[in-house]
Amino acid sequence: MKISVDMDVCDVHGQCAFAAPDVFQLDDVGDLTYDSEPDDSTRANVENAVRLCPVQAIRILR
């Protein structure tokens, strides 16, 4: 699986980090970091993160 986060759109609400903590994290200064090619076993959590993102900044590319 490959994902993308549009950082120009992301407002760092952090909902993705709650939904898929193995993929999305907030660093020490509150910026979003993420694994752009997470394991397929995380797909359900990533799909949930996509749905929960209030600004729809997350895309599953494949």
PDB file of N, CA and C in Angstrom:
ATOM      1  N   MET A   1       0.850  -1.173   0.000  1.00  0.00           N
ATOM      2  CA  MET A   1       0.000   0.000   0.000  1.00  0.00           C
ATOM      3  C   MET A   1       0.892   1.231   0.000  1.00  0.00           C
ATOM      4  N   LYS A   2       0.438   2.255  -0.681  1.00  0.00           N
ATOM      5  CA  LYS A   2       1.138   3.532  -0.688  1.00  0.00           C
ATOM      6  C   LYS A   2       0.136   4.620  -0.344  1.00  0.00           C
ATOM      7  N   ILE A   3       0.542   5.541   0.540  1.00  0.00           N
ATOM      8  CA  ILE A   3      -0.358   6.630   0.933  1.00  0.00           C
ATOM      9  C   ILE A   3       0.350   7.965   0.767  1.00  0.00           C
ATOM     10  N   SER A   4      -0.456   8.997   0.721  1.00  0.00           N
ATOM     11  CA  SER A   4       0.066  10.354   0.609  1.00  0.00           C
ATOM     12  C   SER A   4      -0.752  11.271   1.516  1.00  0.00           C
ATOM     13  N   VAL A   5      -0.070  12.209   2.128  1.00  0.00           N
ATOM     14  CA  VAL A   5      -0.741  13.247   2.917  1.00  0.00           C
ATOM     15  C   VAL A   5      -0.390  14.585   2.289  1.00  0.00           C
ATOM     16  N   ASP A   6      -1.388  15.338   1.897  1.00  0.00           N
ATOM     17  CA  ASP A   6      -1.167  16.671   1.346  1.00  0.00           C
ATOM     18  C   ASP A   6      -0.887  17.609   2.519  1.00  0.00           C
ATOM     19  N   MET A   7       0.388  17.891   2.736  1.00  0.00           N
ATOM     20  CA  MET A   7       0.785  18.699   3.885  1.00  0.00           C
ATOM     21  C   MET A   7       0.367  20.162   3.738  1.00  0.00           C
ATOM     22  N   ASP A   8      -0.015  20.587   2.524  1.00  0.00           N
ATOM     23  CA  ASP A   8      -0.553  21.939   2.339  1.00  0.00           C
ATOM     24  C   ASP A   8      -1.988  22.025   2.857  1.00  0.00           C
ATOM     25  N   VAL A   9      -2.655  20.881   2.933  1.00  0.00           N
ATOM     26  CA  VAL A   9      -4.036  20.815   3.391  1.00  0.00           C
ATOM     27  C   VAL A   9      -4.116  20.406   4.863  1.00  0.00           C
ATOM     28  N   CYS A  10      -3.201  19.536   5.284  1.00  0.00           N
ATOM     29  CA  CYS A  10      -3.217  18.991   6.648  1.00  0.00           C
ATOM     30  C   CYS A  10      -3.124  20.105   7.689  1.00  0.00           C
ATOM     31  N   ASP A  11      -4.036  20.059   8.659  1.00  0.00           N
ATOM     32  CA  ASP A  11      -4.031  21.020   9.767  1.00  0.00           C
ATOM     33  C   ASP A  11      -3.553  20.376  11.070  1.00  0.00           C
ATOM     34  N   VAL A  12      -3.027  19.144  10.972  1.00  0.00           N
ATOM     35  CA  VAL A  12      -2.469  18.398  12.103  1.00  0.00           C
ATOM     36  C   VAL A  12      -3.480  18.272  13.252  1.00  0.00           C
ATOM     37  N   HIS A  13      -4.697  17.883  12.897  1.00  0.00           N
ATOM     38  CA  HIS A  13      -5.696  17.605  13.930  1.00  0.00           C
ATOM     39  C   HIS A  13      -5.331  16.353  14.721  1.00  0.00           C
ATOM     40  N   GLY A  14      -4.586  15.435  14.097  1.00  0.00           N
ATOM     41  CA  GLY A  14      -4.108  14.243  14.779  1.00  0.00           C
ATOM     42  C   GLY A  14      -5.058  13.068  14.792  1.00  0.00           C
ATOM     43  N   GLN A  15      -6.195  13.176  14.115  1.00  0.00           N
ATOM     44  CA  GLN A  15      -7.140  12.058  14.097  1.00  0.00           C
ATOM     45  C   GLN A  15      -6.524  10.811  13.467  1.00  0.00           C
ATOM     46  N   CYS A  16      -5.679  11.012  12.481  1.00  0.00           N
ATOM     47  CA  CYS A  16      -5.026   9.876  11.821  1.00  0.00           C
ATOM     48  C   CYS A  16      -4.102   9.134  12.788  1.00  0.00           C
ATOM     49  N   ALA A  17      -3.420   9.879  13.650  1.00  0.00           N
ATOM     50  CA  ALA A  17      -2.507   9.259  14.613  1.00  0.00           C
ATOM     51  C   ALA A  17      -3.264   8.410  15.626  1.00  0.00           C
ATOM     52  N   PHE A  18      -4.492   8.773  15.936  1.00  0.00           N
ATOM     53  CA  PHE A  18      -5.329   7.954  16.823  1.00  0.00           C
ATOM     54  C   PHE A  18      -5.856   6.727  16.083  1.00  0.00           C
ATOM     55  N   ALA A  19      -6.217   6.905  14.812  1.00  0.00           N
ATOM     56  CA  ALA A  19      -6.810   5.820  14.027  1.00  0.00           C
ATOM     57  C   ALA A  19      -5.782   4.783  13.578  1.00  0.00           C
ATOM     58  N   ALA A  20      -4.590   5.233  13.244  1.00  0.00           N
ATOM     59  CA  ALA A  20      -3.551   4.335  12.728  1.00  0.00           C
ATOM     60  C   ALA A  20      -2.190   4.740  13.300  1.00  0.00           C
ATOM     61  N   PRO A  21      -1.974   4.509  14.588  1.00  0.00           N
ATOM     62  CA  PRO A  21      -0.746   4.962  15.238  1.00  0.00           C
ATOM     63  C   PRO A  21       0.533   4.294  14.723  1.00  0.00           C
ATOM     64  N   ASP A  22       0.401   3.129  14.076  1.00  0.00           N
ATOM     65  CA  ASP A  22       1.583   2.490  13.499  1.00  0.00           C
ATOM     66  C   ASP A  22       2.021   3.173  12.209  1.00  0.00           C
ATOM     67  N   VAL A  23       1.164   4.018  11.651  1.00  0.00           N
ATOM     68  CA  VAL A  23       1.449   4.672  10.372  1.00  0.00           C
ATOM     69  C   VAL A  23       1.656   6.176  10.539  1.00  0.00           C
ATOM     70  N   PHE A  24       0.830   6.805  11.356  1.00  0.00           N
ATOM     71  CA  PHE A  24       0.860   8.256  11.535  1.00  0.00           C
ATOM     72  C   PHE A  24       1.283   8.597  12.966  1.00  0.00           C
ATOM     73  N   GLN A  25       2.190   9.552  13.115  1.00  0.00           N
ATOM     74  CA  GLN A  25       2.617  10.002  14.431  1.00  0.00           C
ATOM     75  C   GLN A  25       2.765  11.517  14.433  1.00  0.00           C
ATOM     76  N   LEU A  26       2.629  12.083  15.612  1.00  0.00           N
ATOM     77  CA  LEU A  26       2.942  13.496  15.799  1.00  0.00           C
ATOM     78  C   LEU A  26       4.303  13.540  16.494  1.00  0.00           C
ATOM     79  N   ASP A  27       5.235  14.311  15.931  1.00  0.00           N
ATOM     80  CA  ASP A  27       6.572  14.366  16.513  1.00  0.00           C
ATOM     81  C   ASP A  27       6.613  15.293  17.730  1.00  0.00           C
ATOM     82  N   ASP A  28       7.784  15.498  18.265  1.00  0.00           N
ATOM     83  CA  ASP A  28       7.949  16.274  19.499  1.00  0.00           C
ATOM     84  C   ASP A  28       7.479  17.720  19.390  1.00  0.00           C
ATOM     85  N   VAL A  29       7.464  18.262  18.180  1.00  0.00           N
ATOM     86  CA  VAL A  29       7.012  19.651  18.006  1.00  0.00           C
ATOM     87  C   VAL A  29       5.586  19.727  17.458  1.00  0.00           C
ATOM     88  N   GLY A  30       4.930  18.554  17.335  1.00  0.00           N
ATOM     89  CA  GLY A  30       3.542  18.537  16.898  1.00  0.00           C
ATOM     90  C   GLY A  30       3.340  18.423  15.404  1.00  0.00           C
ATOM     91  N   ASP A  31       4.402  18.156  14.657  1.00  0.00           N
ATOM     92  CA  ASP A  31       4.273  17.975  13.213  1.00  0.00           C
ATOM     93  C   ASP A  31       3.939  16.519  12.902  1.00  0.00           C
ATOM     94  N   LEU A  32       3.192  16.307  11.834  1.00  0.00           N
ATOM     95  CA  LEU A  32       2.807  14.966  11.423  1.00  0.00           C
ATOM     96  C   LEU A  32       3.948  14.287  10.682  1.00  0.00           C
ATOM     97  N   THR A  33       4.231  13.057  11.059  1.00  0.00           N
ATOM     98  CA  THR A  33       5.123  12.187  10.298  1.00  0.00           C
ATOM     99  C   THR A  33       4.329  10.931   9.984  1.00  0.00           C
ATOM    100  N   TYR A  34       4.692  10.269   8.880  1.00  0.00           N
ATOM    101  CA  TYR A  34       3.945   9.069   8.511  1.00  0.00           C
ATOM    102  C   TYR A  34       4.783   8.172   7.619  1.00  0.00           C
ATOM    103  N   ASP A  35       4.421   6.907   7.611  1.00  0.00           N
ATOM    104  CA  ASP A  35       5.045   5.907   6.755  1.00  0.00           C
ATOM    105  C   ASP A  35       4.288   5.925   5.429  1.00  0.00           C
ATOM    106  N   SER A  36       4.956   6.331   4.354  1.00  0.00           N
ATOM    107  CA  SER A  36       4.269   6.466   3.065  1.00  0.00           C
ATOM    108  C   SER A  36       4.007   5.117   2.389  1.00  0.00           C
ATOM    109  N   GLU A  37       4.631   4.049   2.871  1.00  0.00           N
ATOM    110  CA  GLU A  37       4.395   2.717   2.319  1.00  0.00           C
ATOM    111  C   GLU A  37       4.195   1.711   3.453  1.00  0.00           C
ATOM    112  N   PRO A  38       3.104   1.851   4.194  1.00  0.00           N
ATOM    113  CA  PRO A  38       2.867   0.941   5.311  1.00  0.00           C
ATOM    114  C   PRO A  38       2.490  -0.463   4.831  1.00  0.00           C
ATOM    115  N   ASP A  39       2.646  -1.417   5.717  1.00  0.00           N
ATOM    116  CA  ASP A  39       2.283  -2.794   5.433  1.00  0.00           C
ATOM    117  C   ASP A  39       0.777  -2.899   5.187  1.00  0.00           C
ATOM    118  N   ASP A  40       0.402  -3.813   4.314  1.00  0.00           N
ATOM    119  CA  ASP A  40      -1.018  -3.995   3.999  1.00  0.00           C
ATOM    120  C   ASP A  40      -1.842  -4.392   5.220  1.00  0.00           C
ATOM    121  N   SER A  41      -1.203  -4.910   6.241  1.00  0.00           N
ATOM    122  CA  SER A  41      -1.940  -5.298   7.448  1.00  0.00           C
ATOM    123  C   SER A  41      -2.531  -4.092   8.174  1.00  0.00           C
ATOM    124  N   THR A  42      -2.076  -2.890   7.825  1.00  0.00           N
ATOM    125  CA  THR A  42      -2.585  -1.666   8.452  1.00  0.00           C
ATOM    126  C   THR A  42      -3.716  -1.021   7.643  1.00  0.00           C
ATOM    127  N   ARG A  43      -4.102  -1.654   6.550  1.00  0.00           N
ATOM    128  CA  ARG A  43      -5.070  -1.037   5.619  1.00  0.00           C
ATOM    129  C   ARG A  43      -6.366  -0.593   6.300  1.00  0.00           C
ATOM    130  N   ALA A  44      -6.951  -1.423   7.126  1.00  0.00           N
ATOM    131  CA  ALA A  44      -8.228  -1.055   7.768  1.00  0.00           C
ATOM    132  C   ALA A  44      -8.055   0.197   8.616  1.00  0.00           C
ATOM    133  N   ASN A  45      -6.966   0.293   9.355  1.00  0.00           N
ATOM    134  CA  ASN A  45      -6.726   1.476  10.182  1.00  0.00           C
ATOM    135  C   ASN A  45      -6.453   2.706   9.319  1.00  0.00           C
ATOM    136  N   VAL A  46      -5.710   2.528   8.227  1.00  0.00           N
ATOM    137  CA  VAL A  46      -5.433   3.660   7.334  1.00  0.00           C
ATOM    138  C   VAL A  46      -6.734   4.132   6.678  1.00  0.00           C
ATOM    139  N   GLU A  47      -7.570   3.208   6.247  1.00  0.00           N
ATOM    140  CA  GLU A  47      -8.866   3.599   5.663  1.00  0.00           C
ATOM    141  C   GLU A  47      -9.700   4.368   6.681  1.00  0.00           C
ATOM    142  N   ASN A  48      -9.641   3.967   7.927  1.00  0.00           N
ATOM    143  CA  ASN A  48     -10.350   4.690   8.986  1.00  0.00           C
ATOM    144  C   ASN A  48      -9.752   6.094   9.150  1.00  0.00           C
ATOM    145  N   ALA A  49      -8.433   6.205   9.084  1.00  0.00           N
ATOM    146  CA  ALA A  49      -7.777   7.513   9.181  1.00  0.00           C
ATOM    147  C   ALA A  49      -8.200   8.423   8.036  1.00  0.00           C
ATOM    148  N   VAL A  50      -8.322   7.863   6.844  1.00  0.00           N
ATOM    149  CA  VAL A  50      -8.786   8.644   5.685  1.00  0.00           C
ATOM    150  C   VAL A  50     -10.178   9.204   5.964  1.00  0.00           C
ATOM    151  N   ARG A  51     -11.063   8.362   6.476  1.00  0.00           N
ATOM    152  CA  ARG A  51     -12.438   8.797   6.770  1.00  0.00           C
ATOM    153  C   ARG A  51     -12.481   9.842   7.886  1.00  0.00           C
ATOM    154  N   LEU A  52     -11.608   9.693   8.885  1.00  0.00           N
ATOM    155  CA  LEU A  52     -11.636  10.595  10.038  1.00  0.00           C
ATOM    156  C   LEU A  52     -10.954  11.937   9.801  1.00  0.00           C
ATOM    157  N   CYS A  53     -10.116  12.027   8.800  1.00  0.00           N
ATOM    158  CA  CYS A  53      -9.385  13.278   8.553  1.00  0.00           C
ATOM    159  C   CYS A  53     -10.378  14.404   8.241  1.00  0.00           C
ATOM    160  N   PRO A  54     -10.439  15.428   9.098  1.00  0.00           N
ATOM    161  CA  PRO A  54     -11.437  16.482   8.899  1.00  0.00           C
ATOM    162  C   PRO A  54     -11.207  17.342   7.663  1.00  0.00           C
ATOM    163  N   VAL A  55      -9.985  17.331   7.130  1.00  0.00           N
ATOM    164  CA  VAL A  55      -9.703  18.139   5.938  1.00  0.00           C
ATOM    165  C   VAL A  55      -9.421  17.271   4.711  1.00  0.00           C
ATOM    166  N   GLN A  56      -9.604  15.958   4.864  1.00  0.00           N
ATOM    167  CA  GLN A  56      -9.425  14.992   3.763  1.00  0.00           C
ATOM    168  C   GLN A  56      -8.086  15.133   3.065  1.00  0.00           C
ATOM    169  N   ALA A  57      -7.028  15.184   3.877  1.00  0.00           N
ATOM    170  CA  ALA A  57      -5.675  15.355   3.352  1.00  0.00           C
ATOM    171  C   ALA A  57      -4.981  14.037   3.001  1.00  0.00           C
ATOM    172  N   ILE A  58      -5.569  12.904   3.412  1.00  0.00           N
ATOM    173  CA  ILE A  58      -4.916  11.600   3.241  1.00  0.00           C
ATOM    174  C   ILE A  58      -5.504  10.882   2.042  1.00  0.00           C
ATOM    175  N   ARG A  59      -4.623  10.306   1.233  1.00  0.00           N
ATOM    176  CA  ARG A  59      -5.046   9.526   0.068  1.00  0.00           C
ATOM    177  C   ARG A  59      -4.333   8.179   0.079  1.00  0.00           C
ATOM    178  N   ILE A  60      -5.064   7.123  -0.252  1.00  0.00           N
ATOM    179  CA  ILE A  60      -4.453   5.820  -0.502  1.00  0.00           C
ATOM    180  C   ILE A  60      -4.225   5.753  -2.003  1.00  0.00           C
ATOM    181  N   LEU A  61      -2.965   5.620  -2.391  1.00  0.00           N
ATOM    182  CA  LEU A  61      -2.609   5.646  -3.807  1.00  0.00           C
ATOM    183  C   LEU A  61      -2.661   4.260  -4.453  1.00  0.00           C
ATOM    184  N   ARG A  62      -2.354   3.236  -3.655  1.00  0.00           N
ATOM    185  CA  ARG A  62      -2.445   1.853  -4.146  1.00  0.00           C
ATOM    186  C   ARG A  62      -2.426   0.903  -2.992  1.00  0.00           C
TER     187      ARG A  62
END
